[in-house]
Tab-separated table of N, CA and C in Angstrom:
chain	number	residue	atom	x	y	z
J	1	MET	N	-99.685	-25.467	-88.281
J	1	MET	CA	-100.717	-24.882	-87.459
J	1	MET	C	-100.193	-23.569	-86.891
J	2	ARG	N	-100.932	-22.516	-87.079
J	2	ARG	CA	-100.528	-21.205	-86.577
J	2	ARG	C	-101.597	-20.685	-85.623
J	3	MET	N	-101.112	-20.068	-84.533
J	3	MET	CA	-102.009	-19.477	-83.545
J	3	MET	C	-101.479	-18.105	-83.179
J	4	PRO	N	-102.372	-17.222	-82.756
J	4	PRO	CA	-101.916	-15.903	-82.315
J	4	PRO	C	-100.990	-16.032	-81.114
J	5	PHE	N	-100.026	-15.137	-81.021
J	5	PHE	CA	-99.081	-15.134	-79.910
J	5	PHE	C	-99.810	-14.835	-78.609
J	6	GLY	N	-99.422	-15.521	-77.548
J	6	GLY	CA	-99.943	-15.212	-76.226
J	6	GLY	C	-101.111	-16.056	-75.766
J	7	ILE	N	-101.575	-16.995	-76.560
J	7	ILE	CA	-102.671	-17.855	-76.124
J	7	ILE	C	-102.128	-18.820	-75.073
J	8	VAL	N	-102.676	-18.752	-73.877
J	8	VAL	CA	-102.168	-19.529	-72.750
J	8	VAL	C	-102.263	-21.031	-73.008
J	9	CYS	N	-103.316	-21.479	-73.637
J	9	CYS	CA	-103.527	-22.912	-73.831
J	9	CYS	C	-102.990	-23.409	-75.177
J	10	ALA	N	-102.139	-22.639	-75.840
J	10	ALA	CA	-101.634	-23.014	-77.168
J	10	ALA	C	-100.936	-24.369	-77.159
J	11	GLN	N	-100.150	-24.659	-76.130
J	11	GLN	CA	-99.435	-25.937	-76.063
J	11	GLN	C	-100.416	-27.102	-76.019
J	12	TYR	N	-101.497	-26.948	-75.268
J	12	TYR	CA	-102.482	-28.019	-75.145
J	12	TYR	C	-103.248	-28.210	-76.453
J	13	ILE	N	-103.566	-27.120	-77.105
J	13	ILE	CA	-104.240	-27.200	-78.401
J	13	ILE	C	-103.334	-27.894	-79.405
J	14	PHE	N	-102.061	-27.514	-79.428
J	14	PHE	CA	-101.098	-28.134	-80.338
J	14	PHE	C	-100.970	-29.629	-80.045
J	15	GLN	N	-100.876	-30.001	-78.765
J	15	GLN	CA	-100.761	-31.411	-78.382
J	15	GLN	C	-101.977	-32.199	-78.863
J	16	GLN	N	-103.169	-31.656	-78.660
J	16	GLN	CA	-104.381	-32.336	-79.114
J	16	GLN	C	-104.381	-32.515	-80.624
J	17	LYS	N	-103.961	-31.495	-81.336
J	17	LYS	CA	-103.918	-31.564	-82.801
J	17	LYS	C	-102.941	-32.645	-83.251
J	18	MET	N	-101.766	-32.690	-82.638
J	18	MET	CA	-100.776	-33.710	-83.003
J	18	MET	C	-101.295	-35.113	-82.685
J	19	GLU	N	-101.931	-35.272	-81.540
J	19	GLU	CA	-102.486	-36.581	-81.183
J	19	GLU	C	-103.573	-37.002	-82.161
J	20	LYS	N	-104.386	-36.055	-82.583
J	20	LYS	CA	-105.448	-36.366	-83.550
J	20	LYS	C	-104.852	-36.754	-84.901
J	21	ILE	N	-103.865	-36.006	-85.354
J	21	ILE	CA	-103.241	-36.285	-86.652
J	21	ILE	C	-102.618	-37.671	-86.670
J	22	PHE	N	-101.915	-38.024	-85.602
J	22	PHE	CA	-101.158	-39.278	-85.593
J	22	PHE	C	-101.845	-40.396	-84.806
J	23	SER	N	-103.143	-40.241	-84.547
J	23	SER	CA	-103.855	-41.294	-83.820
J	23	SER	C	-103.909	-42.567	-84.656
J	24	ASN	N	-104.055	-43.675	-83.976
J	24	ASN	CA	-104.190	-44.999	-84.606
J	24	ASN	C	-102.930	-45.480	-85.311
J	25	LEU	N	-101.785	-44.883	-85.053
J	25	LEU	CA	-100.535	-45.386	-85.625
J	25	LEU	C	-99.779	-46.145	-84.543
J	26	GLU	N	-99.264	-47.308	-84.893
J	26	GLU	CA	-98.535	-48.137	-83.930
J	26	GLU	C	-97.110	-47.631	-83.725
J	27	GLY	N	-96.572	-47.925	-82.550
J	27	GLY	CA	-95.175	-47.624	-82.267
J	27	GLY	C	-94.849	-46.149	-82.310
J	28	LEU	N	-95.785	-45.326	-81.852
J	28	LEU	CA	-95.596	-43.884	-81.977
J	28	LEU	C	-95.842	-43.198	-80.647
J	29	GLY	N	-94.951	-42.283	-80.284
J	29	GLY	CA	-95.134	-41.426	-79.127
J	29	GLY	C	-95.051	-39.982	-79.577
J	30	VAL	N	-96.010	-39.169	-79.153
J	30	VAL	CA	-96.020	-37.752	-79.530
J	30	VAL	C	-96.146	-36.917	-78.266
J	31	ILE	N	-95.137	-36.101	-78.000
J	31	ILE	CA	-95.194	-35.123	-76.917
J	31	ILE	C	-94.815	-33.786	-77.532
J	32	VAL	N	-95.801	-32.924	-77.630
J	32	VAL	CA	-95.678	-31.611	-78.259
J	32	VAL	C	-95.109	-31.791	-79.665
J	33	ASP	N	-93.879	-31.341	-79.922
J	33	ASP	CA	-93.328	-31.497	-81.274
J	33	ASP	C	-92.248	-32.571	-81.332
J	34	ASP	N	-92.153	-33.394	-80.288
J	34	ASP	CA	-91.241	-34.540	-80.307
J	34	ASP	C	-92.030	-35.778	-80.701
J	35	ILE	N	-91.629	-36.412	-81.786
J	35	ILE	CA	-92.294	-37.622	-82.259
J	35	ILE	C	-91.286	-38.753	-82.221
J	36	LEU	N	-91.658	-39.840	-81.560
J	36	LEU	CA	-90.793	-41.007	-81.442
J	36	LEU	C	-91.466	-42.176	-82.142
J	37	VAL	N	-90.777	-42.732	-83.129
J	37	VAL	CA	-91.274	-43.900	-83.854
J	37	VAL	C	-90.454	-45.094	-83.397
J	38	SER	N	-91.140	-46.152	-82.966
J	38	SER	CA	-90.426	-47.327	-82.476
J	38	SER	C	-90.915	-48.589	-83.171
J	39	GLY	N	-90.162	-49.644	-82.992
J	39	GLY	CA	-90.497	-50.941	-83.567
J	39	GLY	C	-89.220	-51.692	-83.871
J	40	LYS	N	-89.339	-52.984	-84.031
J	40	LYS	CA	-88.172	-53.820	-84.340
J	40	LYS	C	-88.000	-53.914	-85.850
J	41	ASP	N	-86.825	-53.555	-86.320
J	41	ASP	CA	-86.396	-53.737	-87.712
J	41	ASP	C	-87.442	-53.296	-88.733
J	42	ASP	N	-88.029	-54.252	-89.458
J	42	ASP	CA	-88.979	-53.917	-90.524
J	42	ASP	C	-90.217	-53.206	-89.992
J	43	LYS	N	-90.642	-53.585	-88.796
J	43	LYS	CA	-91.821	-52.947	-88.213
J	43	LYS	C	-91.546	-51.461	-87.947
J	44	HIS	N	-90.353	-51.133	-87.488
J	44	HIS	CA	-89.986	-49.731	-87.286
J	44	HIS	C	-90.049	-48.977	-88.610
J	45	ASP	N	-89.468	-49.571	-89.649
J	45	ASP	CA	-89.453	-48.911	-90.954
J	45	ASP	C	-90.871	-48.693	-91.467
J	46	ARG	N	-91.738	-49.688	-91.283
J	46	ARG	CA	-93.133	-49.566	-91.716
J	46	ARG	C	-93.837	-48.469	-90.910
J	47	ASN	N	-93.616	-48.446	-89.582
J	47	ASN	CA	-94.219	-47.402	-88.744
J	47	ASN	C	-93.750	-46.013	-89.169
J	48	LEU	N	-92.473	-45.887	-89.497
J	48	LEU	CA	-91.926	-44.607	-89.939
J	48	LEU	C	-92.567	-44.161	-91.249
J	49	ILE	N	-92.739	-45.085	-92.170
J	49	ILE	CA	-93.390	-44.756	-93.450
J	49	ILE	C	-94.814	-44.268	-93.205
J	50	TYR	N	-95.551	-44.936	-92.305
J	50	TYR	CA	-96.920	-44.505	-91.993
J	50	TYR	C	-96.939	-43.096	-91.401
J	51	VAL	N	-95.986	-42.800	-90.529
J	51	VAL	CA	-95.906	-41.462	-89.924
J	51	VAL	C	-95.623	-40.414	-90.995
J	52	LEU	N	-94.662	-40.696	-91.864
J	52	LEU	CA	-94.313	-39.731	-92.916
J	52	LEU	C	-95.466	-39.531	-93.894
J	53	GLU	N	-96.178	-40.611	-94.220
J	53	GLU	CA	-97.342	-40.484	-95.110
J	53	GLU	C	-98.438	-39.651	-94.458
J	54	ARG	N	-98.706	-39.913	-93.182
J	54	ARG	CA	-99.738	-39.160	-92.473
J	54	ARG	C	-99.344	-37.694	-92.362
J	55	ALA	N	-98.079	-37.427	-92.089
J	55	ALA	CA	-97.602	-36.044	-91.983
J	55	ALA	C	-97.776	-35.314	-93.309
J	56	ARG	N	-97.422	-35.976	-94.401
J	56	ARG	CA	-97.578	-35.358	-95.722
J	56	ARG	C	-99.050	-35.058	-95.993
J	57	LYS	N	-99.916	-36.009	-95.695
J	57	LYS	CA	-101.355	-35.851	-95.928
J	57	LYS	C	-101.930	-34.687	-95.122
J	58	GLU	N	-101.443	-34.519	-93.885
J	58	GLU	CA	-101.979	-33.491	-92.984
J	58	GLU	C	-101.216	-32.166	-93.047
J	59	GLY	N	-100.174	-32.101	-93.861
J	59	GLY	CA	-99.412	-30.860	-93.994
J	59	GLY	C	-98.421	-30.599	-92.871
J	60	VAL	N	-98.045	-31.640	-92.138
J	60	VAL	CA	-97.054	-31.500	-91.067
J	60	VAL	C	-95.670	-31.598	-91.685
J	61	LYS	N	-94.825	-30.627	-91.375
J	61	LYS	CA	-93.464	-30.619	-91.922
J	61	LYS	C	-92.465	-30.853	-90.802
J	62	PHE	N	-91.384	-31.548	-91.136
J	62	PHE	CA	-90.323	-31.833	-90.178
J	62	PHE	C	-89.073	-31.065	-90.559
J	63	ASN	N	-88.315	-30.655	-89.556
J	63	ASN	CA	-87.032	-30.012	-89.780
J	63	ASN	C	-85.984	-31.119	-89.893
J	64	PRO	N	-85.426	-31.360	-91.085
J	64	PRO	CA	-84.469	-32.459	-91.267
J	64	PRO	C	-83.267	-32.383	-90.326
J	65	GLU	N	-82.865	-31.176	-89.940
J	65	GLU	CA	-81.714	-31.025	-89.046
J	65	GLU	C	-82.007	-31.533	-87.636
J	66	LYS	N	-83.289	-31.617	-87.278
J	66	LYS	CA	-83.657	-32.078	-85.943
J	66	LYS	C	-84.080	-33.545	-85.926
J	67	CYS	N	-84.180	-34.164	-87.077
J	67	CYS	CA	-84.591	-35.568	-87.154
J	67	CYS	C	-83.401	-36.478	-86.870
J	68	ILE	N	-83.656	-37.532	-86.114
J	68	ILE	CA	-82.623	-38.522	-85.785
J	68	ILE	C	-83.139	-39.882	-86.236
J	69	PHE	N	-82.354	-40.576	-87.052
J	69	PHE	CA	-82.753	-41.887	-87.557
J	69	PHE	C	-81.715	-42.934	-87.168
J	70	SER	N	-82.185	-44.110	-86.798
J	70	SER	CA	-81.329	-45.281	-86.531
J	70	SER	C	-80.184	-44.970	-85.572
J	71	ALA	N	-80.493	-44.293	-84.499
J	71	ALA	CA	-79.466	-43.939	-83.510
J	71	ALA	C	-79.574	-44.857	-82.294
J	72	PRO	N	-78.434	-45.214	-81.686
J	72	PRO	CA	-78.483	-46.076	-80.499
J	72	PRO	C	-79.005	-45.346	-79.257
J	73	THR	N	-78.914	-44.022	-79.259
J	73	THR	CA	-79.380	-43.205	-78.139
J	73	THR	C	-80.229	-42.069	-78.690
J	74	ILE	N	-81.411	-41.890	-78.108
J	74	ILE	CA	-82.339	-40.875	-78.594
J	74	ILE	C	-82.741	-39.960	-77.437
J	75	PRO	N	-82.560	-38.639	-77.572
J	75	PRO	CA	-83.136	-37.732	-76.578
J	75	PRO	C	-84.616	-37.544	-76.908
J	76	TYR	N	-85.473	-37.703	-75.914
J	76	TYR	CA	-86.910	-37.582	-76.156
J	76	TYR	C	-87.569	-36.929	-74.957
J	77	PHE	N	-87.911	-35.683	-75.085
J	77	PHE	CA	-88.668	-34.918	-74.100
J	77	PHE	C	-88.214	-35.193	-72.668
J	78	CYS	N	-87.081	-34.698	-72.304
J	78	CYS	CA	-86.509	-34.786	-70.952
J	78	CYS	C	-85.916	-36.142	-70.618
J	79	TYR	N	-85.904	-37.063	-71.562
J	79	TYR	CA	-85.374	-38.401	-71.308
J	79	TYR	C	-84.337	-38.772	-72.359
J	80	ILE	N	-83.514	-39.751	-72.017
J	80	ILE	CA	-82.587	-40.363	-72.959
J	80	ILE	C	-83.022	-41.823	-73.080
J	81	ILE	N	-83.291	-42.259	-74.303
J	81	ILE	CA	-83.761	-43.621	-74.541
J	81	ILE	C	-82.670	-44.397	-75.253
J	82	THR	N	-82.332	-45.560	-74.690
J	82	THR	CA	-81.373	-46.472	-75.311
J	82	THR	C	-82.043	-47.841	-75.407
J	83	ALA	N	-81.358	-48.791	-76.018
J	83	ALA	CA	-81.893	-50.152	-76.089
J	83	ALA	C	-81.976	-50.772	-74.698
J	84	GLU	N	-81.130	-50.318	-73.779
J	84	GLU	CA	-81.072	-50.897	-72.440
J	84	GLU	C	-82.029	-50.244	-71.446
J	85	CYS	N	-82.235	-48.929	-71.580
J	85	CYS	CA	-83.017	-48.252	-70.547
J	85	CYS	C	-83.551	-46.901	-71.023
J	86	ILE	N	-84.401	-46.355	-70.177
J	86	ILE	CA	-84.876	-44.979	-70.317
J	86	ILE	C	-84.434	-44.265	-69.050
J	87	LYS	N	-83.737	-43.136	-69.217
J	87	LYS	CA	-83.249	-42.403	-68.048
J	87	LYS	C	-83.473	-40.914	-68.253
J	88	PRO	N	-83.513	-40.158	-67.165
J	88	PRO	CA	-83.692	-38.712	-67.301
J	88	PRO	C	-82.494	-38.080	-68.007
J	89	ASP	N	-82.754	-37.065	-68.775
J	89	ASP	CA	-81.697	-36.327	-69.464
J	89	ASP	C	-80.852	-35.597	-68.420
J	90	SER	N	-79.548	-35.780	-68.469
J	90	SER	CA	-78.650	-35.173	-67.472
J	90	SER	C	-78.742	-33.649	-67.476
J	91	ARG	N	-79.189	-33.066	-68.578
J	91	ARG	CA	-79.347	-31.605	-68.618
J	91	ARG	C	-80.417	-31.142	-67.630
J	92	LYS	N	-81.418	-31.989	-67.375
J	92	LYS	CA	-82.443	-31.638	-66.391
J	92	LYS	C	-81.852	-31.608	-64.984
J	93	PHE	N	-80.986	-32.595	-64.677
J	93	PHE	CA	-80.321	-32.590	-63.374
J	93	PHE	C	-79.489	-31.329	-63.217
J	94	GLN	N	-78.781	-30.958	-64.264
J	94	GLN	CA	-77.940	-29.764	-64.195
J	94	GLN	C	-78.794	-28.520	-63.991
J	95	ALA	N	-79.941	-28.467	-64.646
J	95	ALA	CA	-80.833	-27.320	-64.474
J	95	ALA	C	-81.305	-27.215	-63.028
J	96	ILE	N	-81.577	-28.364	-62.407
J	96	ILE	CA	-82.000	-28.362	-61.007
J	96	ILE	C	-80.853	-27.903	-60.114
J	97	LYS	N	-79.656	-28.429	-60.362
J	97	LYS	CA	-78.492	-28.045	-59.553
J	97	LYS	C	-78.169	-26.561	-59.691
J	98	ASP	N	-78.390	-26.007	-60.869
J	98	ASP	CA	-78.054	-24.608	-61.128
J	98	ASP	C	-79.121	-23.627	-60.652
J	99	MET	N	-80.284	-24.130	-60.283
J	99	MET	CA	-81.367	-23.239	-59.860
J	99	MET	C	-81.001	-22.502	-58.582
J	100	LEU	N	-81.441	-21.270	-58.495
J	100	LEU	CA	-81.335	-20.534	-57.238
J	100	LEU	C	-82.375	-21.096	-56.279
J	101	TYR	N	-82.119	-20.975	-54.993
J	101	TYR	CA	-83.084	-21.460	-54.022
J	101	TYR	C	-84.366	-20.646	-54.142
J	102	PRO	N	-85.500	-21.313	-54.044
J	102	PRO	CA	-86.764	-20.583	-54.179
J	102	PRO	C	-86.961	-19.611	-53.022
J	103	THR	N	-87.380	-18.408	-53.344
J	103	THR	CA	-87.617	-17.393	-52.318
J	103	THR	C	-89.060	-16.919	-52.311
J	104	SER	N	-89.876	-17.470	-53.189
J	104	SER	CA	-91.295	-17.128	-53.220
J	104	SER	C	-92.087	-18.392	-53.516
J	105	LYS	N	-93.364	-18.315	-53.273
J	105	LYS	CA	-94.224	-19.477	-53.534
J	105	LYS	C	-94.196	-19.841	-55.017
J	106	GLU	N	-94.184	-18.854	-55.895
J	106	GLU	CA	-94.158	-19.104	-57.337
J	106	GLU	C	-92.877	-19.830	-57.750
J	107	GLU	N	-91.730	-19.366	-57.233
J	107	GLU	CA	-90.453	-20.021	-57.545
J	107	GLU	C	-90.425	-21.445	-56.997
J	108	LEU	N	-90.999	-21.633	-55.818
J	108	LEU	CA	-91.053	-22.962	-55.220
J	108	LEU	C	-91.894	-23.902	-56.075
J	109	MET	N	-93.013	-23.422	-56.569
J	109	MET	CA	-93.867	-24.254	-57.421
J	109	MET	C	-93.147	-24.619	-58.716
J	110	MET	N	-92.373	-23.685	-59.270
J	110	MET	CA	-91.589	-23.993	-60.474
J	110	MET	C	-90.554	-25.063	-60.171
J	111	PHE	N	-89.892	-24.960	-59.020
J	111	PHE	CA	-88.895	-25.951	-58.635
J	111	PHE	C	-89.535	-27.327	-58.476
J	112	LEU	N	-90.650	-27.399	-57.761
J	112	LEU	CA	-91.320	-28.682	-57.557
J	112	LEU	C	-91.773	-29.285	-58.884
J	113	GLY	N	-92.219	-28.446	-59.793
J	113	GLY	CA	-92.601	-28.942	-61.117
J	113	GLY	C	-91.424	-29.523	-61.868
J	114	LEU	N	-90.276	-28.900	-61.736
J	114	LEU	CA	-89.080	-29.378	-62.432
J	114	LEU	C	-88.601	-30.712	-61.880
J	115	VAL	N	-88.628	-30.871	-60.554
J	115	VAL	CA	-88.139	-32.128	-59.979
J	115	VAL	C	-89.181	-33.238	-60.025
J	116	ASN	N	-90.421	-32.911	-60.247
J	116	ASN	CA	-91.475	-33.923	-60.233
J	116	ASN	C	-91.239	-35.025	-61.264
J	117	PHE	N	-90.646	-34.688	-62.402
J	117	PHE	CA	-90.429	-35.710	-63.422
J	117	PHE	C	-89.431	-36.773	-62.962
J	118	LEU	N	-88.703	-36.513	-61.884
J	118	LEU	CA	-87.732	-37.478	-61.363
J	118	LEU	C	-88.363	-38.544	-60.473
J	119	SER	N	-89.627	-38.433	-60.160
J	119	SER	CA	-90.240	-39.306	-59.160
J	119	SER	C	-90.092	-40.788	-59.488
J	120	TYR	N	-90.127	-41.157	-60.736
J	120	TYR	CA	-89.972	-42.567	-61.115
J	120	TYR	C	-88.555	-43.063	-60.828
J	121	TYR	N	-87.585	-42.177	-60.960
J	121	TYR	CA	-86.180	-42.554	-60.831
J	121	TYR	C	-85.626	-42.337	-59.429
J	122	ALA	N	-86.368	-41.661	-58.588
J	122	ALA	CA	-85.919	-41.383	-57.222
J	122	ALA	C	-87.017	-41.814	-56.253
J	123	PRO	N	-86.978	-43.080	-55.824
J	123	PRO	CA	-88.048	-43.588	-54.963
J	123	PRO	C	-88.234	-42.775	-53.682
J	124	ASN	N	-87.185	-42.137	-53.196
J	124	ASN	CA	-87.281	-41.359	-51.959
J	124	ASN	C	-87.509	-39.872	-52.222
J	125	LEU	N	-87.917	-39.518	-53.414
J	125	LEU	CA	-88.109	-38.109	-53.755
J	125	LEU	C	-89.139	-37.448	-52.848
J	126	SER	N	-90.180	-38.162	-52.504
J	126	SER	CA	-91.211	-37.598	-51.642
J	126	SER	C	-90.633	-37.164	-50.300
J	127	ALA	N	-89.771	-37.988	-49.734
J	127	ALA	CA	-89.134	-37.626	-48.460
J	127	ALA	C	-88.165	-36.466	-48.645
J	128	LEU	N	-87.439	-36.475	-49.773
J	128	LEU	CA	-86.455	-35.416	-50.013
J	128	LEU	C	-87.108	-34.051	-50.193
J	129	ASN	N	-88.267	-34.023	-50.832
J	129	ASN	CA	-88.866	-32.711	-51.080
J	129	ASN	C	-90.009	-32.394	-50.117
J	130	HIS	N	-90.110	-33.161	-49.027
J	130	HIS	CA	-91.176	-32.930	-48.043
J	130	HIS	C	-91.164	-31.492	-47.521
J	131	SER	N	-90.000	-30.998	-47.134
J	131	SER	CA	-89.949	-29.640	-46.577
J	131	SER	C	-90.366	-28.599	-47.610
J	132	PHE	N	-90.110	-28.881	-48.892
J	132	PHE	CA	-90.555	-27.960	-49.939
J	132	PHE	C	-92.082	-27.955	-50.035
J	133	ARG	N	-92.664	-29.157	-49.992
J	133	ARG	CA	-94.120	-29.255	-50.114
J	133	ARG	C	-94.817	-28.635	-48.910
J	134	VAL	N	-94.250	-28.834	-47.715
J	134	VAL	CA	-94.817	-28.223	-46.509
J	134	VAL	C	-94.755	-26.707	-46.639
J	135	ARG	N	-93.636	-26.211	-47.128
J	135	ARG	CA	-93.470	-24.763	-47.303
J	135	ARG	C	-94.481	-24.232	-48.313
J	136	LYS	N	-94.704	-24.989	-49.383
J	136	LYS	CA	-95.662	-24.569	-50.411
J	136	LYS	C	-97.058	-24.444	-49.818
J	137	ALA	N	-97.382	-25.351	-48.898
J	137	ALA	CA	-98.705	-25.324	-48.284
J	137	ALA	C	-98.876	-24.148	-47.323
J	138	GLY	N	-97.774	-23.475	-47.006
J	138	GLY	CA	-97.869	-22.279	-46.184
J	138	GLY	C	-97.556	-22.486	-44.717
J	139	TYR	N	-97.092	-23.679	-44.335
J	139	TYR	CA	-96.796	-23.949	-42.935
J	139	TYR	C	-95.464	-23.363	-42.492
J	140	ILE	N	-94.573	-23.091	-43.422
J	140	ILE	CA	-93.276	-22.504	-43.106
J	140	ILE	C	-93.203	-21.170	-43.841
J	141	PRO	N	-92.786	-20.104	-43.175
J	141	PRO	CA	-92.685	-18.819	-43.871
J	141	PRO	C	-91.803	-18.922	-45.116
J	142	VAL	N	-92.210	-18.247	-46.169
J	142	VAL	CA	-91.505	-18.318	-47.444
J	142	VAL	C	-90.055	-17.873	-47.319
J	143	ASP	N	-89.755	-16.915	-46.433
J	143	ASP	CA	-88.385	-16.391	-46.352
J	143	ASP	C	-87.459	-17.245	-45.474
J	144	ARG	N	-87.935	-18.310	-44.856
J	144	ARG	CA	-87.068	-19.168	-44.027
J	144	ARG	C	-86.545	-20.318	-44.874
J	145	CYS	N	-85.333	-20.213	-45.389
J	145	CYS	CA	-84.818	-21.157	-46.385
J	145	CYS	C	-83.754	-22.111	-45.871
J	146	SER	N	-83.164	-21.886	-44.719
J	146	SER	CA	-81.982	-22.677	-44.338
J	146	SER	C	-82.264	-24.173	-44.294
J	147	GLN	N	-83.340	-24.582	-43.646
J	147	GLN	CA	-83.661	-26.006	-43.563
J	147	GLN	C	-83.959	-26.563	-44.962
J	148	ILE	N	-84.654	-25.808	-45.745
J	148	ILE	CA	-85.025	-26.247	-47.085
J	148	ILE	C	-83.801	-26.298	-47.987
J	149	ARG	N	-82.919	-25.312	-47.850
J	149	ARG	CA	-81.689	-25.336	-48.644
J	149	ARG	C	-80.883	-26.592	-48.350
J	150	ASP	N	-80.753	-26.942	-47.077
J	150	ASP	CA	-80.011	-28.151	-46.713
J	150	ASP	C	-80.655	-29.376	-47.339
J	151	GLY	N	-81.964	-29.433	-47.330
J	151	GLY	CA	-82.663	-30.564	-47.943
J	151	GLY	C	-82.420	-30.634	-49.430
J	152	LYS	N	-82.394	-29.480	-50.095
J	152	LYS	CA	-82.147	-29.469	-51.539
J	152	LYS	C	-80.738	-29.957	-51.833
J	153	ASP	N	-79.753	-29.468	-51.072
J	153	ASP	CA	-78.368	-29.874	-51.321
J	153	ASP	C	-78.175	-31.370	-51.102
J	154	GLN	N	-78.770	-31.913	-50.055
J	154	GLN	CA	-78.617	-33.336	-49.758
J	154	GLN	C	-79.393	-34.199	-50.741
J	155	GLY	N	-80.528	-33.701	-51.186
J	155	GLY	CA	-81.389	-34.512	-52.036
J	155	GLY	C	-80.963	-34.575	-53.481
J	156	PHE	N	-80.210	-33.602	-53.936
J	156	PHE	CA	-79.873	-33.568	-55.356
J	156	PHE	C	-78.389	-33.436	-55.548
């Protein structure tokens, strides 16, 4: 699928197209260009064959260098999936730790978007990022960062 450069909604169009192509297949997760095929033993193999057949029929091509088969640990769209658990990818934590403190409303919104995916894994995330959300709403001047910086350091 090719689209002109600069279309703001291109990611959403691509996601819809992928969901349509691979709809009605069992044991399948599709997020943008990450496809996860799951199932136990023979069922996994059968699900994989169905995905590959559908991809061939629809003209979807895979990069063999990016494909992972029969691995005990799978990176999948910001997460690491193992037989035991699903956990956030440590690279996301590092990206949060390496971020500069937000100095504008736009930067603050980007920061909140980045940490939002942690909400399942951090039950107290709402309390930790309260000062950020209050600041986003405009109750605290954008240039007053000391209290918010302390909250970021303690929370992450």
